[in-house]
Amino acid sequence: MKEVKTPKRPLIYYYCIVLLIILLFNLLVTPLLSRNQVTEVDYGTFMDMIEAQDIGAVQVEDTRILFTDKAGTTAYQTVPMEDPTLTERLHDAGATFARVMEEPVSPLWSFLLTFVLPILIFVGLGQYMSRKLMEQAGGGKGSMTFGMGKSSAKVYVQSTKGIKFSDVAGEDEAKESLAEVVDYLHNPGKYTQAGASMPKGILLVGPPGTGKTMLAKAVAGEANVPFFSISGSEFVEMFVGMGASKVRDLFKQAKEKAPCIVFIDEIDAIGQKRSSGSGYGGNDEREQTLNQLLTEMDGFEENTGVIILAATNRPESLDPALTRPGRFDRRVPVELPDLAGREAILKVHAKKIKTAEDVDFHTIARMAAGASGAELANIINEAALRAVRGGRTIVNEADLEESIEVVIAGYQKKNAVLSDQEKKVVAYHEIGHALVAAMQTNSAPVQKITIIPRTSGALGYTMQVDTGDQYLLTREEIENKIATYTGGRAAEEVAFGQITTGASNDIEQATKLARAMITRYGMNEDFDMVALETVQNQYLGGDTSLACSPDTQKEIDRKVVELVKAQHQKARKLLEDNRDKLDELAKFLYEKETITGEEFMEILRGGERP
Ligand code: ADP
C-alpha cells in the first residue's frame, strides 16, 4: 500500500541554522568592517617617497609606520626598520608628524553591512522558520493560513495486496459484525431502500495485539475502498485549536473520497471523559478536538459512505457523548483468542514459514494459553529464527515449543552459573509447584519443568497446560491454584528448612488471587456478595481500586493473609506426606535440568524412570 506522509524535522534543527549564521557573520563580516583602507608598501618604497618628497603626514608606531602621500589622499603603512636618521630625513622632506587618519569604510557601506544586512538575515530566517513551523504543525505545504491544521492522516491507496478477512484468524463474531459494513459499502442501495442506515461509527474494543487494526484494514480490503488511518494521539498538537482543525480536514478528505473507511487508532487519546469542573489543569486542546469530532460525526448525513472505525483498549475511559447513538453506537469486542482461535492464528502465520509435517498446532495453541494474536505471530517468527540459527529451513515442533518459552519467559541464559546448592534449591522449588499441582484435583497437568535460567530472571519454571478454555472457576479451584503458587516455597522449607528469595513472583500471584476471591468474587462468607474493589482497565492488566472504608480494608488484608496461610500450610502438608516423591523428582530434575510432563507423571505414579 502506498503511504503519503511529510517527514518532520525537529525544531532544534532551525535553531542550529540561526546560530551558525550568527557565527559566520561574526567571523567573516566583522573583521572586514574593522579593516581600514590602508595600502601596505615595503620600506624601500617608503624611502623612495621620502626622497621624492612625496610624504604628507607621518605617524610612527612600534609595529608600523603610517603615512600619507603629499596630497594626503592615500594612506600607506610599512614595517619599521632600524633607521636612526629617519626622523631627520622625514623632516627634511617636509613631512608633518601628525596623526594619520585611517580612511574609514564608506558610511553607506558601513550602514548597509552593520545594520541593514543583519536585519535582512533575521527577517528572512524568521519567515523561513515560521513557514517551516506551519508546515510541521499542519503537515502540508502552503502559506500560513492554508497550511495550518492539515490532517496528517495517512491515505492508504488501495492496492490488490489489501488485507482480507481470511487473513484475520478467529474473531468470528467481530468479523460477522463487520461483514455487514462491507456488504453495505458494496451495496448501499439495499439498505437505503429498506430505510436502514449504517452506524456512522464502530468501536473495536479489546486488549492490545488482538487484531483490531488488522480487522479495520480487512474491512477496507474486502470493500475495496480507500482506508484513512490516524492515531488518536496524532490529533493532540502543540497549539490549541490545531487538533480540531485536523479533525475537520480529515472529515473533509474522507467525504471527498467516499465511500471509504476512516480508522482512528487509540481513540482514548482524544476521547477520554471530559473533566467535569473546568479549572486549572484541564486539557483544553484535547476537549476541543473531541468536541470537533463529535460535531463532525453529527454533521455528516447518514449513508454518505464514510464509515468510521475506532479502536481502544480502555473503553471505560471514553466520554459517554462519544458512545451515544448516532456516533460510535456499535461496539465490536475483539477479545483474546480462545483455544480454537489460537490454533487458527498460529496456522495463518505458519503459512509464511515452512513447518515440519508432524507439527501439532493444537498442542502449541494449548501451551500458549492467554497469548494475543500479536504474541502468537511473534511465537511463529521466533520459531523460524530458531530454525535458522540451527541451520535448518524447516521449523519443527521443538522450535515452536522453545519459542513459546522465549516469548513467555525470555531466552535461555546460557552463561548463568548457578552454584550446586542453588541448582538444588531451584529443582526442589519447581518440583514443589508441580507436585502440589498434581496432588490436587482440578489442577492443570504439567507440560514441562525446567531449571535452565532465563534472561527474564526466572531461574526455572513449571509450565502447566490448560486442557481447554475454562470460563468459570470454582472456589476450590482458585484455592488449589493459590496452593500451587505456594508449593515452591513449601518445598524449600520441607527439604532444606530454609527459605530463599526465589518465591517473590509466586507470592505476588497468590496474593492477587486471594484478594480477588474476597473483594471481587464474593467468596468470603463475612463479606458475602459485596463489591469491595472495582476493575479499572480490564484489558490492560486489570488494575483495581478499592471501594470500601479503611476499617473494611484492614479486615480484607487480614482475610487475605489467612487465606494464603491456609493454602501454604496445605501445600507443605502435601509435600511432607510425599517427601520421598519430592526427593526423587527433585533429584531427577537436578540431573536432567528439563523434564517433560510424561516423565514427571511416570515417576509420580511409581513407574520406571524413562
Ligand atoms: P491491535 O490493533 O489490536 O493492537 P493489530 O491489529 O495491530 O492489533 O495486530 C498486531 C499483529 O498481530 C498483526 O499484524 C498480526 O500479525 C497479528 N494478529 C493479531 N490478531 C490476529 C488474528 N486474529 N489473526 C491473525 N493475525 C493476528
XYZ file of C-alpha atoms and ligand atoms in Angstrom:
637
model
C 0.000 0.000 0.000
C 1.158 3.474 -0.738
C 1.514 5.835 2.143
C 1.844 9.598 1.894
C 3.399 11.472 4.736
C 5.558 14.568 5.248
C 8.733 13.985 7.209
C 9.150 16.226 10.224
C 12.331 17.931 11.347
C 12.933 18.814 14.973
C 12.795 22.497 15.949
C 16.352 22.358 17.249
C 17.438 21.972 13.615
C 16.263 25.512 12.804
C 17.780 26.999 15.932
C 21.111 25.489 14.907
C 20.900 27.198 11.497
C 20.322 30.600 13.144
C 23.282 30.058 15.441
C 25.502 29.078 12.556
C 24.608 32.200 10.563
C 25.308 34.482 13.510
C 28.681 32.802 13.961
C 29.572 33.134 10.283
C 28.516 36.771 10.295
C 30.800 37.486 13.215
C 33.702 35.584 11.720
C 33.529 37.000 8.203
C 31.840 40.391 8.150
C 33.096 41.984 11.340
C 36.813 41.724 10.500
C 36.012 43.100 7.052
C 34.432 46.151 8.591
C 37.223 46.836 11.036
C 39.889 46.575 8.353
C 40.889 50.065 7.246
C 41.634 51.211 3.766
C 45.437 51.386 4.161
C 47.833 50.281 1.398
C 50.733 48.130 2.568
C 54.094 49.057 0.986
C 57.695 47.941 1.589
C 60.273 50.018 3.366
C 62.086 50.765 0.063
C 59.021 52.414 -1.416
C 58.700 54.449 1.764
C 62.329 55.635 1.394
C 61.809 56.419 -2.278
C 58.794 58.526 -1.383
C 60.829 60.412 1.233
C 63.472 61.090 -1.331
C 60.883 62.289 -3.825
C 59.470 64.452 -1.025
C 56.086 62.839 -1.581
C 55.174 62.425 2.088
C 52.341 64.218 3.857
C 51.614 63.193 7.448
C 53.632 60.507 9.270
C 52.794 58.571 12.421
C 55.462 56.225 13.780
C 54.239 53.343 15.903
C 56.082 50.401 17.448
C 54.858 47.891 14.935
C 54.189 50.002 11.856
C 54.698 53.375 10.248
C 51.562 55.031 8.927
C 51.935 57.800 6.345
C 50.146 59.567 3.528
C 51.370 60.941 0.231
C 51.886 64.657 -0.205
C 48.353 65.245 -1.362
C 47.085 63.321 1.652
C 44.705 61.241 -0.485
C 46.090 57.745 0.129
C 47.182 56.219 3.433
C 50.092 53.757 3.463
C 51.742 51.621 6.062
C 55.084 49.874 6.272
C 57.146 47.891 8.756
C 59.552 49.956 10.899
C 63.320 49.374 10.392
C 66.431 50.258 12.395
C 66.872 53.709 10.838
C 68.251 56.380 13.244
C 68.159 59.211 10.728
C 64.602 58.605 9.625
C 63.050 61.470 11.604
C 65.574 63.898 10.262
C 65.122 62.811 6.673
C 61.349 62.993 7.028
C 61.623 66.468 8.428
C 63.836 67.479 5.534
C 61.326 66.033 3.099
C 58.679 68.346 4.581
C 56.602 65.678 6.285
C 54.359 66.672 9.158
C 54.401 64.465 12.225
C 50.738 64.103 12.920
C 48.061 61.501 13.376
C 47.241 59.747 10.135
C 43.522 59.240 9.844
C 42.844 55.776 8.535
C 40.308 56.128 5.844
C 37.025 54.832 7.099
C 34.838 52.476 5.148
C 32.275 54.427 3.232
C 29.454 55.370 5.616
C 26.897 53.882 3.283
C 28.696 50.524 3.218
C 29.171 50.511 6.900
C 25.494 51.243 7.409
C 24.473 48.513 4.990
C 26.782 45.920 6.460
C 26.296 46.581 10.137
C 22.664 47.477 10.235
C 20.644 46.515 7.190
C 22.270 43.151 6.446
C 21.735 41.552 9.880
C 18.138 42.762 9.902
C 17.578 41.287 6.463
C 19.109 37.989 7.509
C 16.982 37.751 10.616
C 13.757 38.729 8.896
C 14.452 36.166 6.180
C 15.235 33.466 8.682
C 12.184 34.302 10.744
C 9.988 33.944 7.679
C 11.602 30.656 6.771
C 11.225 29.290 10.271
C 7.627 30.282 10.661
C 6.827 28.682 7.335
C 8.577 25.501 8.414
C 6.735 25.535 11.726
C 3.416 25.877 9.971
C 4.307 23.002 7.706
C 5.241 20.890 10.688
C 2.104 21.720 12.548
C -0.159 21.435 9.578
C 1.526 18.573 7.794
C 1.170 20.324 4.475
C 2.819 22.973 2.384
C 1.383 26.412 1.781
C 1.031 29.803 3.294
C 0.365 30.368 6.966
C -3.369 30.205 6.709
C -3.696 27.386 4.258
C -1.142 25.018 5.725
C -2.332 25.263 9.280
C -4.099 22.224 10.688
C -3.991 19.977 7.668
C -4.626 16.461 8.836
C -1.693 14.113 8.670
C -3.987 11.137 8.147
C -2.176 8.584 6.100
C -4.024 7.755 2.954
C -3.586 4.172 2.015
C -4.246 3.919 -1.631
C -5.976 0.646 -2.151
C -3.891 -1.968 -3.864
C -4.562 -5.582 -4.787
C -2.463 -6.709 -1.827
C -5.119 -5.468 0.608
C -5.746 -7.467 3.746
C -8.829 -9.678 3.638
C -10.965 -11.204 6.385
C -9.354 -14.554 5.670
C -6.037 -13.121 6.930
C -7.623 -12.484 10.311
C -7.962 -15.809 12.062
C -10.528 -16.457 14.783
C -12.516 -13.407 15.902
C -15.570 -14.785 14.133
C -18.076 -12.624 15.986
C -16.163 -9.458 15.154
C -15.867 -10.451 11.519
C -19.570 -11.199 11.323
C -20.388 -7.791 12.697
C -18.068 -6.078 10.262
C -19.135 -8.154 7.268
C -22.367 -6.146 7.331
C -20.378 -2.950 6.844
C -18.594 -4.459 3.879
C -21.906 -5.510 2.395
C -23.260 -2.013 2.899
C -20.251 -0.437 1.176
C -20.710 -2.809 -1.762
C -24.404 -2.357 -1.994
C -25.724 0.741 -0.231
C -28.956 0.756 -2.244
C -30.173 -2.386 -0.500
C -30.006 -0.622 2.853
C -31.459 2.732 1.825
C -34.388 1.014 0.156
C -35.256 -0.702 3.405
C -34.851 2.586 5.237
C -31.958 1.196 7.250
C -28.909 3.243 7.971
C -25.446 2.015 8.793
C -23.937 3.069 12.084
C -21.618 6.011 11.468
C -19.059 4.791 13.914
C -17.991 1.370 15.105
C -15.824 0.926 18.153
C -13.424 -2.043 18.197
C -12.739 -2.843 21.820
C -10.169 -5.302 23.143
C -6.731 -5.876 24.606
C -3.629 -4.832 22.638
C -2.489 -7.085 19.822
C -5.787 -8.834 19.189
C -6.052 -7.685 15.588
C -8.176 -4.524 15.775
C -6.082 -2.637 13.240
C -5.977 -5.712 11.070
C -9.776 -6.028 11.136
C -10.229 -2.374 10.155
C -7.821 -2.818 7.255
C -9.601 -6.009 6.276
C -12.928 -4.141 6.073
C -11.358 -1.655 3.654
C -9.672 -4.502 1.782
C -12.877 -6.511 1.420
C -14.934 -3.489 0.397
C -12.135 -2.264 -1.874
C -12.433 1.310 -0.644
C -9.758 3.821 0.455
C -8.536 3.484 4.011
C -7.634 6.532 6.097
C -5.711 5.720 9.214
C -4.759 8.073 12.006
C -3.876 7.571 15.640
C -5.764 9.489 18.323
C -2.520 10.825 19.702
C -1.694 12.456 16.365
C -4.564 14.881 16.892
C -3.105 16.279 20.060
C -0.904 19.108 18.916
C 1.378 21.788 20.195
C -1.075 24.627 19.524
C -4.604 24.877 20.813
C -7.104 24.507 18.009
C -4.796 22.564 15.759
C -6.271 19.162 16.672
C -9.796 20.388 15.959
C -8.715 21.690 12.605
C -7.070 18.363 11.829
C -10.351 16.598 12.576
C -12.174 18.982 10.186
C -9.644 18.340 7.498
C -9.737 14.579 7.952
C -13.511 14.524 7.515
C -13.284 16.819 4.506
C -10.822 14.476 2.842
C -12.905 11.431 3.770
C -16.097 12.908 2.321
C -14.296 13.653 -0.920
C -13.120 10.044 -1.156
C -16.398 8.406 -0.014
C -17.151 5.557 0.159
C -14.207 4.979 2.445
C -13.103 3.777 5.870
C -11.610 6.146 8.425
C -9.725 4.315 11.161
C -8.853 6.143 14.385
C -6.488 4.025 16.490
C -6.216 4.620 20.253
C -9.244 6.866 20.261
C -8.956 7.161 24.050
C -6.116 9.653 23.476
C -8.741 12.241 22.493
C -11.971 10.570 23.552
C -11.379 10.473 27.301
C -14.127 11.694 29.586
C -14.118 15.466 29.729
C -13.345 16.853 33.161
C -16.457 17.992 34.968
C -15.018 21.051 36.662
C -13.107 23.247 34.298
C -10.326 24.578 36.404
C -6.642 24.506 36.262
C -5.016 21.510 34.686
C -7.822 20.799 32.227
C -6.719 19.840 28.755
C -8.462 22.355 26.533
C -6.818 21.174 23.381
C -7.986 17.607 23.853
C -11.507 18.678 24.703
C -11.719 20.962 21.697
C -10.545 18.142 19.479
C -13.127 15.791 20.964
C -15.878 18.389 20.536
C -14.906 18.836 16.920
C -15.005 15.080 16.376
C -18.489 14.920 17.913
C -19.663 17.810 15.749
C -18.262 16.258 12.593
C -19.911 12.925 13.353
C -23.239 14.627 13.863
C -22.672 16.787 10.834
C -22.452 14.296 8.070
C -25.515 12.734 6.659
C -26.241 9.097 7.170
C -25.450 6.790 4.301
C -22.750 9.029 2.871
C -20.499 6.011 2.679
C -17.972 7.194 5.238
C -17.640 4.591 7.991
C -15.550 5.456 10.988
C -13.854 2.615 12.828
C -12.077 3.354 16.068
C -10.020 1.108 18.308
C -9.413 1.320 22.023
C -8.335 -0.877 24.891
C -9.758 1.444 27.518
C -13.454 1.620 26.656
C -14.452 2.588 30.179
C -12.498 5.828 29.934
C -14.336 7.086 26.851
C -16.626 10.076 27.061
C -20.270 8.945 27.083
C -21.035 11.503 24.382
C -18.795 9.564 22.040
C -20.609 6.280 22.502
C -24.177 7.525 22.378
C -26.422 6.555 19.440
C -25.566 8.390 16.258
C -21.858 8.342 16.971
C -19.923 5.222 17.916
C -23.079 3.316 18.593
C -21.856 -0.124 17.671
C -19.291 -1.803 19.833
C -17.456 -4.830 18.495
C -15.491 -6.766 21.110
C -12.197 -8.145 19.859
C -11.183 -10.482 22.655
C -8.101 -12.570 23.294
C -8.382 -15.697 21.137
C -9.687 -18.939 22.649
C -8.079 -22.320 22.052
C -9.571 -22.728 18.572
C -8.765 -19.101 17.756
C -5.168 -19.504 18.851
C -4.781 -22.587 16.723
C -6.243 -20.767 13.711
C -3.978 -17.744 14.204
C -0.922 -19.986 14.520
C -1.890 -21.734 11.302
C -2.413 -18.442 9.413
C 1.022 -17.202 10.401
C 2.629 -20.621 9.884
C 1.731 -20.344 6.200
C 4.524 -17.810 5.868
C 7.122 -20.318 7.073
C 7.966 -23.925 6.285
C 6.898 -26.286 9.055
C 7.578 -29.977 9.535
C 4.704 -32.340 8.691
C 4.236 -33.547 12.254
C 3.821 -30.169 13.954
C 0.728 -30.298 16.122
C -0.648 -26.778 16.278
C -3.353 -27.868 18.695
C -0.750 -28.677 21.356
C 1.142 -25.474 20.664
C -2.085 -23.477 20.976
C -2.796 -25.201 24.293
C 0.622 -24.286 25.588
C 0.175 -20.649 24.613
C -2.866 -20.026 26.811
C -3.598 -16.326 27.197
C -1.439 -15.215 24.281
C -2.768 -12.487 21.976
C -2.715 -12.658 18.180
C 0.356 -10.449 18.078
C 2.152 -12.722 20.547
C 1.234 -15.800 18.527
C 2.600 -14.146 15.384
C 5.739 -13.454 17.372
C 5.974 -17.079 18.528
C 5.922 -18.271 14.908
C 8.599 -15.786 13.967
C 10.805 -16.718 16.919
C 10.478 -20.383 15.939
C 11.577 -19.576 12.382
C 14.544 -17.627 13.729
C 15.499 -20.556 15.941
C 15.391 -22.894 12.946
C 17.688 -20.556 11.020
C 20.089 -20.461 13.947
C 20.135 -24.238 13.830
C 20.993 -24.147 10.125
C 17.594 -25.513 9.071
C 14.915 -24.150 6.752
C 12.075 -26.204 8.198
C 10.576 -25.320 11.541
C 9.876 -28.269 13.824
C 7.781 -28.692 16.950
C 10.739 -28.208 19.289
C 11.360 -24.771 17.725
C 7.785 -23.780 18.401
C 7.835 -25.064 21.976
C 11.067 -23.260 22.694
C 9.789 -20.042 21.159
C 6.700 -20.124 23.395
C 9.074 -20.286 26.328
C 11.104 -17.429 24.846
C 8.004 -15.285 24.478
C 6.744 -16.227 27.947
C 9.975 -16.442 29.943
C 12.745 -14.935 27.816
C 15.771 -16.565 26.233
C 17.808 -19.243 27.930
C 20.621 -17.613 29.797
C 23.483 -19.734 28.570
C 26.232 -18.319 30.716
C 24.369 -18.042 34.004
C 26.240 -20.126 36.515
C 24.191 -21.392 39.392
C 26.048 -22.884 42.291
C 25.340 -26.520 43.002
C 23.309 -25.671 46.060
C 21.282 -23.052 44.159
C 20.517 -25.547 41.431
C 19.281 -27.987 44.051
C 17.053 -25.342 45.634
C 15.588 -24.370 42.246
C 14.934 -28.029 41.436
C 13.065 -28.549 44.716
C 11.200 -25.280 44.245
C 9.924 -26.195 40.771
C 9.083 -29.760 41.741
C 7.221 -28.303 44.726
C 4.923 -26.360 42.376
C 4.388 -29.323 40.081
C 3.832 -31.838 42.861
C 1.298 -29.700 44.693
C -0.491 -29.099 41.381
C -0.525 -32.795 40.581
C -1.679 -33.933 44.039
C -4.721 -31.698 43.951
C -7.676 -32.403 41.806
C -8.676 -29.862 39.151
C -5.152 -28.651 38.623
C -3.877 -28.466 35.074
C -1.355 -31.187 34.230
C 2.283 -30.267 33.981
C 3.720 -29.888 30.486
C 7.332 -29.240 31.264
C 9.610 -28.352 34.150
C 12.963 -26.741 33.647
C 15.712 -25.281 35.785
C 17.586 -23.572 32.959
C 17.779 -19.870 33.877
C 16.064 -17.412 31.566
C 17.015 -13.866 30.601
C 13.833 -12.609 32.245
C 15.363 -13.519 35.605
C 13.402 -16.732 36.178
C 15.716 -19.452 37.440
C 13.331 -22.159 36.394
C 9.673 -22.687 35.782
C 6.861 -25.146 35.574
C 4.715 -24.946 32.502
C 1.140 -26.004 33.009
C -1.239 -26.579 30.161
C -4.884 -25.703 30.211
C -6.821 -28.600 28.802
C -9.482 -26.369 27.382
C -10.800 -22.917 27.821
C -12.368 -22.593 31.192
C -14.536 -19.592 31.858
C -15.731 -20.363 35.359
C -13.548 -21.287 38.284
C -14.916 -22.768 41.475
C -13.764 -21.633 44.869
C -11.885 -24.892 45.337
C -10.066 -24.454 42.016
C -8.843 -20.974 42.924
C -7.706 -22.219 46.314
C -5.814 -25.026 44.617
C -4.130 -22.503 42.363
C -3.025 -20.493 45.381
C -1.694 -23.675 46.984
C 0.250 -24.431 43.793
C 1.855 -20.967 43.901
C 2.945 -21.553 47.489
C 4.232 -25.058 46.614
C 7.683 -23.780 45.611
C 8.411 -22.107 48.896
C 6.850 -25.037 50.806
C 9.250 -27.468 49.100
C 12.236 -25.335 50.125
C 11.001 -25.407 53.708
C 10.393 -29.153 53.708
C 13.697 -30.060 52.045
C 16.112 -27.514 53.484
C 14.356 -25.951 56.452
C 15.377 -22.683 54.898
C 13.704 -20.177 52.634
C 15.068 -18.112 49.715
C 14.098 -15.071 47.629
C 13.018 -17.309 44.752
C 9.339 -17.122 45.596
C 8.745 -13.389 45.055
C 6.679 -13.776 41.903
C 4.676 -16.641 43.413
C 3.879 -14.505 46.421
C 2.585 -11.729 44.184
C 0.369 -14.057 42.156
C -1.010 -15.883 45.184
C -1.868 -12.619 46.923
C -3.580 -11.266 43.816
C -5.791 -14.328 43.556
C -6.601 -14.399 47.271
C -7.507 -10.738 47.196
C -9.730 -11.128 44.161
C -11.557 -14.020 45.858
C -12.531 -11.761 48.716
C -13.040 -8.393 47.053
C -14.372 -9.297 43.628
C -15.672 -12.845 43.525
C -17.682 -12.723 46.737
C -16.070 -15.915 48.023
C -15.933 -14.956 51.667
C -18.877 -15.541 54.000
C -18.355 -12.384 56.040
C -18.490 -10.012 53.096
C -20.915 -12.051 51.039
C -21.690 -10.571 47.652
C -20.482 -7.052 48.244
C -18.164 -5.448 45.685
C -15.149 -4.200 47.555
C -12.975 -3.419 44.561
C -13.711 -2.317 41.035
C -11.640 -3.149 37.994
C -10.296 -0.106 36.153
C -8.653 -1.361 32.996
C -9.968 -4.781 32.206
C -7.907 -5.005 29.019
C -4.708 -3.532 30.401
C -3.621 -5.610 33.357
C -6.895 -5.100 35.233
C -5.861 -2.573 37.878
C -8.337 -2.361 40.688
C -9.365 0.389 43.015
C -10.750 -0.097 46.482
C -14.310 0.887 47.177
C -14.621 0.423 50.919
C -13.881 2.054 54.245
C -10.442 1.882 55.902
C -11.813 -0.493 58.554
C -13.016 -2.895 55.896
C -9.648 -2.637 54.164
C -7.964 -3.811 57.339
C -10.383 -6.696 57.549
C -9.717 -7.617 53.920
C -5.949 -7.589 54.479
C -6.381 -9.888 57.449
C -8.520 -12.315 55.481
C -6.089 -12.355 52.559
C -3.304 -13.330 54.939
C -5.443 -16.066 56.483
C -6.362 -17.481 53.104
C -2.815 -17.605 51.742
C -1.507 -19.006 55.014
C -4.037 -21.840 54.982
C -3.123 -22.807 51.421
C 0.590 -22.576 52.209
C 0.089 -24.982 55.111
C -1.930 -27.299 52.912
C 0.863 -27.334 50.329
C 3.516 -28.021 52.966
C 1.467 -30.888 54.389
C 1.053 -32.382 50.908
C 4.799 -32.260 50.331
C 5.669 -33.621 53.751
C 3.355 -36.559 53.143
C 5.034 -37.222 49.814
C 8.576 -36.478 50.839
C 10.002 -39.492 49.002
C 8.418 -38.434 45.703
C 9.609 -34.879 46.227
C 13.182 -36.042 46.732
C 13.096 -38.443 43.836
C 11.628 -35.961 41.391
C 13.889 -33.109 42.514
C 16.955 -35.306 42.074
C 15.797 -36.336 38.614
C 15.183 -32.712 37.579
C 18.514 -31.655 39.062
C 20.286 -34.197 36.878
C 18.320 -33.642 33.677
C 17.586 -29.897 34.033
C 14.478 -30.213 31.867
C 11.820 -32.878 32.245
C 8.552 -33.397 30.412
C 5.119 -33.813 31.896
C 5.099 -37.505 30.992
C 8.395 -38.179 32.767
C 7.069 -36.374 35.785
C 3.838 -38.385 35.882
C 5.707 -41.624 35.367
C 7.855 -41.109 38.445
C 4.899 -39.858 40.422
C 2.926 -42.981 39.642
C 5.884 -45.021 40.801
C 6.727 -46.448 37.391
C 10.150 -46.960 35.957
C 12.132 -43.922 35.009
C 12.181 -43.426 31.266
P -4.298 -4.222 17.736
O -4.650 -3.173 16.757
O -5.482 -4.935 18.303
O -3.359 -3.799 18.815
P -3.026 -5.399 15.461
O -4.171 -5.481 14.536
O -2.089 -4.269 15.229
O -3.520 -5.364 16.967
O -2.251 -6.788 15.443
C -0.874 -6.887 15.520
C -0.394 -8.106 14.780
O -0.814 -9.287 15.421
C -0.946 -8.208 13.382
O -0.136 -7.553 12.475
C -0.991 -9.699 13.135
O 0.242 -10.150 12.633
C -1.172 -10.297 14.498
N -2.581 -10.675 14.757
C -3.346 -10.216 15.762
N -4.565 -10.790 15.736
C -4.576 -11.619 14.693
C -5.581 -12.510 14.142
N -6.788 -12.628 14.677
N -5.227 -13.222 13.052
C -4.008 -13.128 12.504
N -3.048 -12.310 12.975
C -3.304 -11.571 14.055
